[in-house]
Amino acid sequence: MARPPRFDTDQILDTAVQLAASAGPTGVSMSAVAQAIGAPSGSMYHRFPGRTALLAEVWLRTVERFQEGYFAALRSAPDPRPAARAAARHVVSWSRAHPQEASLLLYGAEEFGRADWSEEHKERADLGNQRLFDSLGSLAKGLGAASPQDHERITLALIDLPLSLVRRHLRAGQPLPPHAEDLTEECAAALLASAQPVAAGTGKGSLPDVAYRPSPS
């Protein structure tokens, strides 16, 4: 009977996340991860063909875990306004619960070697991005977003503002303050206070093709 592997894939990726959080993407290598978990360097290649695949998996697993809760927040209420506030709040609450992963996401996919990823990894990232565009587009439509200013307001409320709060504290090596979620939700509510939800099927508030195009992840 074959002996079960001593380290599973999640353990390897968890260790890579820790290295990325402390030293950035450049701190993640096959040998560094192997050394950190006490495994032979050669055993890493049974799970990942090389460093590029390891970096891709580290990034994608982290993004997908964050997005799972973000999408759930966007679907949490039939009224798009409380759903939007919940999504903004999720950015902070998830970062509080997962500070190492949040620190990792302060970098970009390009810094995790996206240009050299396999087509399978790139497609996985693109599908996640498209799902994000579609979800934000549906929310914007429900809020009656009809102008570039409306779209900027939604992006600011749901992405830029909560991320800026998280970034400031994490990069200073500080824990998020206890009021961070409440403050983020209050700011999102204030930004969206003038939004007029649109009933389904009215055809109003459609987004232009260029809306919600963050940098590739």
PDB file of C-alpha atoms in Angstrom:
ATOM      1  CA  MET A   1       0.000   0.000   0.000  1.00  0.00           C
ATOM      2  CA  ALA A   2       1.345   3.400  -0.995  1.00  0.00           C
ATOM      3  CA  ARG A   3       2.177   5.722   1.890  1.00  0.00           C
ATOM      4  CA  PRO A   4      -0.088   8.811   1.940  1.00  0.00           C
ATOM      5  CA  PRO A   5       1.667  12.096   1.183  1.00  0.00           C
ATOM      6  CA  ARG A   6       2.960  13.873   4.246  1.00  0.00           C
ATOM      7  CA  PHE A   7       1.873  17.307   3.003  1.00  0.00           C
ATOM      8  CA  ASP A   8      -1.293  17.979   1.038  1.00  0.00           C
ATOM      9  CA  THR A   9      -1.768  20.716  -1.529  1.00  0.00           C
ATOM     10  CA  ASP A  10      -3.584  23.055   0.846  1.00  0.00           C
ATOM     11  CA  GLN A  11      -0.742  22.835   3.369  1.00  0.00           C
ATOM     12  CA  ILE A  12       1.729  23.781   0.657  1.00  0.00           C
ATOM     13  CA  LEU A  13      -0.420  26.684  -0.505  1.00  0.00           C
ATOM     14  CA  ASP A  14      -1.026  27.860   3.062  1.00  0.00           C
ATOM     15  CA  THR A  15       2.729  28.032   3.565  1.00  0.00           C
ATOM     16  CA  ALA A  16       3.162  29.901   0.274  1.00  0.00           C
ATOM     17  CA  VAL A  17       0.543  32.417   1.422  1.00  0.00           C
ATOM     18  CA  GLN A  18       2.503  33.005   4.634  1.00  0.00           C
ATOM     19  CA  LEU A  19       5.691  33.598   2.660  1.00  0.00           C
ATOM     20  CA  ALA A  20       3.947  35.969   0.239  1.00  0.00           C
ATOM     21  CA  ALA A  21       2.371  37.912   3.106  1.00  0.00           C
ATOM     22  CA  SER A  22       5.726  38.410   4.830  1.00  0.00           C
ATOM     23  CA  ALA A  23       8.080  38.822   1.873  1.00  0.00           C
ATOM     24  CA  GLY A  24       5.914  39.482  -1.169  1.00  0.00           C
ATOM     25  CA  PRO A  25       5.622  37.300  -4.277  1.00  0.00           C
ATOM     26  CA  THR A  26       9.401  37.214  -4.661  1.00  0.00           C
ATOM     27  CA  GLY A  27       9.601  35.351  -1.351  1.00  0.00           C
ATOM     28  CA  VAL A  28       7.660  32.414  -2.771  1.00  0.00           C
ATOM     29  CA  SER A  29       9.760  29.728  -4.409  1.00  0.00           C
ATOM     30  CA  MET A  30       9.622  25.958  -4.581  1.00  0.00           C
ATOM     31  CA  SER A  31      12.651  25.620  -2.318  1.00  0.00           C
ATOM     32  CA  ALA A  32      11.441  28.245   0.174  1.00  0.00           C
ATOM     33  CA  VAL A  33       8.086  26.517   0.595  1.00  0.00           C
ATOM     34  CA  ALA A  34       9.728  23.099   0.869  1.00  0.00           C
ATOM     35  CA  GLN A  35      12.112  24.370   3.523  1.00  0.00           C
ATOM     36  CA  ALA A  36       9.302  26.024   5.483  1.00  0.00           C
ATOM     37  CA  ILE A  37       7.253  22.827   5.695  1.00  0.00           C
ATOM     38  CA  GLY A  38      10.237  20.519   6.076  1.00  0.00           C
ATOM     39  CA  ALA A  39       9.754  18.672   2.805  1.00  0.00           C
ATOM     40  CA  PRO A  40      12.353  17.644   0.208  1.00  0.00           C
ATOM     41  CA  SER A  41      12.501  20.213  -2.601  1.00  0.00           C
ATOM     42  CA  GLY A  42      11.909  17.500  -5.158  1.00  0.00           C
ATOM     43  CA  SER A  43       8.586  16.563  -3.581  1.00  0.00           C
ATOM     44  CA  MET A  44       7.196  19.962  -4.549  1.00  0.00           C
ATOM     45  CA  TYR A  45       7.375  19.035  -8.209  1.00  0.00           C
ATOM     46  CA  HIS A  46       4.942  16.167  -7.640  1.00  0.00           C
ATOM     47  CA  ARG A  47       2.275  18.820  -6.938  1.00  0.00           C
ATOM     48  CA  PHE A  48       3.361  21.750  -9.136  1.00  0.00           C
ATOM     49  CA  PRO A  49       5.384  21.663 -12.354  1.00  0.00           C
ATOM     50  CA  GLY A  50       7.268  24.789 -11.310  1.00  0.00           C
ATOM     51  CA  ARG A  51       7.217  28.112  -9.493  1.00  0.00           C
ATOM     52  CA  THR A  52       4.897  29.726 -12.042  1.00  0.00           C
ATOM     53  CA  ALA A  53       2.174  27.139 -11.385  1.00  0.00           C
ATOM     54  CA  LEU A  54       2.665  27.504  -7.633  1.00  0.00           C
ATOM     55  CA  LEU A  55       2.263  31.292  -7.813  1.00  0.00           C
ATOM     56  CA  ALA A  56      -0.829  30.944 -10.004  1.00  0.00           C
ATOM     57  CA  GLU A  57      -2.475  28.549  -7.561  1.00  0.00           C
ATOM     58  CA  VAL A  58      -1.611  30.731  -4.572  1.00  0.00           C
ATOM     59  CA  TRP A  59      -3.161  33.787  -6.222  1.00  0.00           C
ATOM     60  CA  LEU A  60      -6.226  32.067  -7.654  1.00  0.00           C
ATOM     61  CA  ARG A  61      -7.126  30.143  -4.509  1.00  0.00           C
ATOM     62  CA  THR A  62      -6.916  33.342  -2.475  1.00  0.00           C
ATOM     63  CA  VAL A  63      -8.997  35.387  -4.936  1.00  0.00           C
ATOM     64  CA  GLU A  64     -11.624  32.680  -5.262  1.00  0.00           C
ATOM     65  CA  ARG A  65     -12.000  32.330  -1.507  1.00  0.00           C
ATOM     66  CA  PHE A  66     -12.499  36.075  -1.181  1.00  0.00           C
ATOM     67  CA  GLN A  67     -14.924  36.245  -4.094  1.00  0.00           C
ATOM     68  CA  GLU A  68     -17.105  33.463  -2.706  1.00  0.00           C
ATOM     69  CA  GLY A  69     -18.149  35.643   0.229  1.00  0.00           C
ATOM     70  CA  TYR A  70     -18.260  38.808  -1.874  1.00  0.00           C
ATOM     71  CA  PHE A  71     -20.725  37.291  -4.323  1.00  0.00           C
ATOM     72  CA  ALA A  72     -22.821  35.956  -1.450  1.00  0.00           C
ATOM     73  CA  ALA A  73     -22.979  39.485  -0.004  1.00  0.00           C
ATOM     74  CA  LEU A  74     -24.092  40.904  -3.352  1.00  0.00           C
ATOM     75  CA  ARG A  75     -26.953  38.367  -3.353  1.00  0.00           C
ATOM     76  CA  SER A  76     -27.822  38.830   0.320  1.00  0.00           C
ATOM     77  CA  ALA A  77     -30.855  41.088  -0.143  1.00  0.00           C
ATOM     78  CA  PRO A  78     -33.408  41.743  -2.880  1.00  0.00           C
ATOM     79  CA  ASP A  79     -32.869  45.493  -2.448  1.00  0.00           C
ATOM     80  CA  PRO A  80     -29.504  46.352  -4.068  1.00  0.00           C
ATOM     81  CA  ARG A  81     -28.660  49.020  -1.470  1.00  0.00           C
ATOM     82  CA  PRO A  82     -28.280  46.731   1.578  1.00  0.00           C
ATOM     83  CA  ALA A  83     -26.632  44.163  -0.698  1.00  0.00           C
ATOM     84  CA  ALA A  84     -24.087  46.785  -1.759  1.00  0.00           C
ATOM     85  CA  ARG A  85     -23.408  47.739   1.854  1.00  0.00           C
ATOM     86  CA  ALA A  86     -22.933  44.087   2.747  1.00  0.00           C
ATOM     87  CA  ALA A  87     -20.428  43.669  -0.071  1.00  0.00           C
ATOM     88  CA  ALA A  88     -18.417  46.691   1.054  1.00  0.00           C
ATOM     89  CA  ARG A  89     -18.457  45.375   4.608  1.00  0.00           C
ATOM     90  CA  HIS A  90     -17.314  41.938   3.446  1.00  0.00           C
ATOM     91  CA  VAL A  91     -14.075  43.370   2.039  1.00  0.00           C
ATOM     92  CA  VAL A  92     -13.108  44.489   5.535  1.00  0.00           C
ATOM     93  CA  SER A  93     -14.494  41.563   7.533  1.00  0.00           C
ATOM     94  CA  TRP A  94     -12.814  39.003   5.269  1.00  0.00           C
ATOM     95  CA  SER A  95      -9.531  40.898   5.503  1.00  0.00           C
ATOM     96  CA  ARG A  96      -9.799  40.943   9.291  1.00  0.00           C
ATOM     97  CA  ALA A  97     -10.411  37.191   9.390  1.00  0.00           C
ATOM     98  CA  HIS A  98      -7.686  36.441   6.807  1.00  0.00           C
ATOM     99  CA  PRO A  99      -4.948  39.076   7.210  1.00  0.00           C
ATOM    100  CA  GLN A 100      -2.254  37.085   5.418  1.00  0.00           C
ATOM    101  CA  GLU A 101      -4.450  36.425   2.395  1.00  0.00           C
ATOM    102  CA  ALA A 102      -5.554  40.073   2.406  1.00  0.00           C
ATOM    103  CA  SER A 103      -1.915  41.196   2.435  1.00  0.00           C
ATOM    104  CA  LEU A 104      -1.289  38.935  -0.551  1.00  0.00           C
ATOM    105  CA  LEU A 105      -4.169  40.494  -2.496  1.00  0.00           C
ATOM    106  CA  LEU A 106      -2.701  43.967  -2.032  1.00  0.00           C
ATOM    107  CA  TYR A 107      -0.336  42.901  -4.810  1.00  0.00           C
ATOM    108  CA  GLY A 108      -1.604  42.213  -8.307  1.00  0.00           C
ATOM    109  CA  ALA A 109      -1.841  39.116 -10.462  1.00  0.00           C
ATOM    110  CA  GLU A 110       0.992  40.411 -12.637  1.00  0.00           C
ATOM    111  CA  GLU A 111       3.264  40.364  -9.603  1.00  0.00           C
ATOM    112  CA  PHE A 112       2.362  36.692  -9.233  1.00  0.00           C
ATOM    113  CA  GLY A 113       3.573  35.988 -12.761  1.00  0.00           C
ATOM    114  CA  ARG A 114       0.274  36.062 -14.672  1.00  0.00           C
ATOM    115  CA  ALA A 115       2.045  36.708 -17.966  1.00  0.00           C
ATOM    116  CA  ASP A 116       3.631  33.243 -17.756  1.00  0.00           C
ATOM    117  CA  TRP A 117       0.648  31.330 -16.383  1.00  0.00           C
ATOM    118  CA  SER A 118      -0.760  28.370 -18.280  1.00  0.00           C
ATOM    119  CA  GLU A 119      -3.813  28.951 -20.432  1.00  0.00           C
ATOM    120  CA  GLU A 120      -5.846  26.970 -17.915  1.00  0.00           C
ATOM    121  CA  HIS A 121      -4.845  29.298 -15.088  1.00  0.00           C
ATOM    122  CA  LYS A 122      -5.478  32.402 -17.193  1.00  0.00           C
ATOM    123  CA  GLU A 123      -8.904  31.121 -18.202  1.00  0.00           C
ATOM    124  CA  ARG A 124      -9.754  30.421 -14.565  1.00  0.00           C
ATOM    125  CA  ALA A 125      -8.765  33.975 -13.647  1.00  0.00           C
ATOM    126  CA  ASP A 126     -10.709  35.465 -16.544  1.00  0.00           C
ATOM    127  CA  LEU A 127     -13.843  33.533 -15.603  1.00  0.00           C
ATOM    128  CA  GLY A 128     -13.616  34.888 -12.081  1.00  0.00           C
ATOM    129  CA  ASN A 129     -13.161  38.415 -13.392  1.00  0.00           C
ATOM    130  CA  GLN A 130     -16.131  38.067 -15.721  1.00  0.00           C
ATOM    131  CA  ARG A 131     -18.274  36.840 -12.870  1.00  0.00           C
ATOM    132  CA  LEU A 132     -17.246  39.925 -10.895  1.00  0.00           C
ATOM    133  CA  PHE A 133     -18.045  42.253 -13.816  1.00  0.00           C
ATOM    134  CA  ASP A 134     -21.447  40.601 -14.261  1.00  0.00           C
ATOM    135  CA  SER A 135     -22.309  40.784 -10.554  1.00  0.00           C
ATOM    136  CA  LEU A 136     -21.342  44.435 -10.241  1.00  0.00           C
ATOM    137  CA  GLY A 137     -23.121  45.194 -13.487  1.00  0.00           C
ATOM    138  CA  SER A 138     -26.332  43.632 -12.196  1.00  0.00           C
ATOM    139  CA  LEU A 139     -26.064  45.589  -8.970  1.00  0.00           C
ATOM    140  CA  ALA A 140     -25.436  48.832 -10.845  1.00  0.00           C
ATOM    141  CA  LYS A 141     -28.436  48.183 -13.047  1.00  0.00           C
ATOM    142  CA  GLY A 142     -30.588  47.533  -9.996  1.00  0.00           C
ATOM    143  CA  LEU A 143     -29.397  50.825  -8.505  1.00  0.00           C
ATOM    144  CA  GLY A 144     -30.327  52.677 -11.674  1.00  0.00           C
ATOM    145  CA  ALA A 145     -26.750  53.595 -12.568  1.00  0.00           C
ATOM    146  CA  ALA A 146     -26.953  55.561 -15.778  1.00  0.00           C
ATOM    147  CA  SER A 147     -23.873  57.781 -15.991  1.00  0.00           C
ATOM    148  CA  PRO A 148     -20.112  57.430 -15.635  1.00  0.00           C
ATOM    149  CA  GLN A 149     -20.378  59.260 -12.319  1.00  0.00           C
ATOM    150  CA  ASP A 150     -22.877  56.663 -11.072  1.00  0.00           C
ATOM    151  CA  HIS A 151     -20.509  53.854 -12.029  1.00  0.00           C
ATOM    152  CA  GLU A 152     -17.572  55.554 -10.311  1.00  0.00           C
ATOM    153  CA  ARG A 153     -19.664  56.031  -7.184  1.00  0.00           C
ATOM    154  CA  ILE A 154     -20.483  52.309  -7.025  1.00  0.00           C
ATOM    155  CA  THR A 155     -16.875  51.306  -7.638  1.00  0.00           C
ATOM    156  CA  LEU A 156     -15.727  53.708  -4.937  1.00  0.00           C
ATOM    157  CA  ALA A 157     -18.294  52.425  -2.442  1.00  0.00           C
ATOM    158  CA  LEU A 158     -17.832  48.698  -3.040  1.00  0.00           C
ATOM    159  CA  ILE A 159     -14.147  48.387  -3.961  1.00  0.00           C
ATOM    160  CA  ASP A 160     -11.901  51.431  -3.693  1.00  0.00           C
ATOM    161  CA  LEU A 161     -12.999  52.739  -0.295  1.00  0.00           C
ATOM    162  CA  PRO A 162     -12.938  49.452   1.664  1.00  0.00           C
ATOM    163  CA  LEU A 163      -9.666  48.404   0.015  1.00  0.00           C
ATOM    164  CA  SER A 164      -8.006  51.709   0.874  1.00  0.00           C
ATOM    165  CA  LEU A 165      -8.883  51.261   4.546  1.00  0.00           C
ATOM    166  CA  VAL A 166      -7.585  47.678   4.566  1.00  0.00           C
ATOM    167  CA  ARG A 167      -4.414  48.609   2.676  1.00  0.00           C
ATOM    168  CA  ARG A 168      -3.507  51.467   5.007  1.00  0.00           C
ATOM    169  CA  HIS A 169      -3.615  49.327   8.122  1.00  0.00           C
ATOM    170  CA  LEU A 170      -2.143  46.123   6.732  1.00  0.00           C
ATOM    171  CA  ARG A 171       0.796  47.847   5.094  1.00  0.00           C
ATOM    172  CA  ALA A 172       1.518  49.640   8.361  1.00  0.00           C
ATOM    173  CA  GLY A 173       1.518  46.282  10.133  1.00  0.00           C
ATOM    174  CA  GLN A 174      -1.509  47.292  12.199  1.00  0.00           C
ATOM    175  CA  PRO A 175      -4.649  45.280  12.958  1.00  0.00           C
ATOM    176  CA  LEU A 176      -7.856  46.614  11.498  1.00  0.00           C
ATOM    177  CA  PRO A 177      -9.634  48.804  14.085  1.00  0.00           C
ATOM    178  CA  PRO A 178     -12.849  47.433  15.604  1.00  0.00           C
ATOM    179  CA  HIS A 179     -14.941  50.117  13.907  1.00  0.00           C
ATOM    180  CA  ALA A 180     -13.620  49.392  10.388  1.00  0.00           C
ATOM    181  CA  GLU A 181     -16.612  47.376   9.156  1.00  0.00           C
ATOM    182  CA  ASP A 182     -19.166  49.841  10.491  1.00  0.00           C
ATOM    183  CA  LEU A 183     -17.308  52.823   9.073  1.00  0.00           C
ATOM    184  CA  THR A 184     -16.968  51.181   5.677  1.00  0.00           C
ATOM    185  CA  GLU A 185     -20.668  50.353   5.580  1.00  0.00           C
ATOM    186  CA  GLU A 186     -21.613  53.892   6.648  1.00  0.00           C
ATOM    187  CA  CYS A 187     -19.469  55.389   3.882  1.00  0.00           C
ATOM    188  CA  ALA A 188     -20.910  53.029   1.290  1.00  0.00           C
ATOM    189  CA  ALA A 189     -24.433  53.912   2.401  1.00  0.00           C
ATOM    190  CA  ALA A 190     -23.663  57.627   2.163  1.00  0.00           C
ATOM    191  CA  LEU A 191     -22.243  57.257  -1.340  1.00  0.00           C
ATOM    192  CA  LEU A 192     -25.250  55.257  -2.516  1.00  0.00           C
ATOM    193  CA  ALA A 193     -27.909  57.302  -0.694  1.00  0.00           C
ATOM    194  CA  SER A 194     -29.054  58.984  -3.886  1.00  0.00           C
ATOM    195  CA  ALA A 195     -29.419  55.712  -5.784  1.00  0.00           C
ATOM    196  CA  GLN A 196     -32.915  54.916  -6.988  1.00  0.00           C
ATOM    197  CA  PRO A 197     -33.381  51.141  -7.343  1.00  0.00           C
ATOM    198  CA  VAL A 198     -34.897  50.111 -10.643  1.00  0.00           C
ATOM    199  CA  ALA A 199     -37.570  47.460 -10.875  1.00  0.00           C
ATOM    200  CA  ALA A 200     -36.576  44.365 -12.804  1.00  0.00           C
ATOM    201  CA  GLY A 201     -37.459  44.488 -16.461  1.00  0.00           C
ATOM    202  CA  THR A 202     -37.568  48.273 -16.845  1.00  0.00           C
ATOM    203  CA  GLY A 203     -34.498  48.299 -19.075  1.00  0.00           C
ATOM    204  CA  LYS A 204     -32.990  51.277 -17.252  1.00  0.00           C
ATOM    205  CA  GLY A 205     -29.524  51.570 -15.816  1.00  0.00           C
ATOM    206  CA  SER A 206     -27.647  49.353 -18.278  1.00  0.00           C
ATOM    207  CA  LEU A 207     -23.874  49.455 -18.069  1.00  0.00           C
ATOM    208  CA  PRO A 208     -21.549  50.321 -20.926  1.00  0.00           C
ATOM    209  CA  ASP A 209     -19.118  47.602 -22.006  1.00  0.00           C
ATOM    210  CA  VAL A 210     -16.173  49.398 -20.410  1.00  0.00           C
ATOM    211  CA  ALA A 211     -17.652  49.465 -16.880  1.00  0.00           C
ATOM    212  CA  TYR A 212     -15.962  47.597 -14.041  1.00  0.00           C
ATOM    213  CA  ARG A 213     -12.722  46.581 -15.668  1.00  0.00           C
ATOM    214  CA  PRO A 214     -10.207  46.142 -12.837  1.00  0.00           C
ATOM    215  CA  SER A 215      -6.706  44.991 -13.650  1.00  0.00           C
ATOM    216  CA  PRO A 216      -6.559  41.282 -14.508  1.00  0.00           C
ATOM    217  CA  SER A 217      -6.504  38.837 -11.629  1.00  0.00           C
TER     218      SER A 217
END
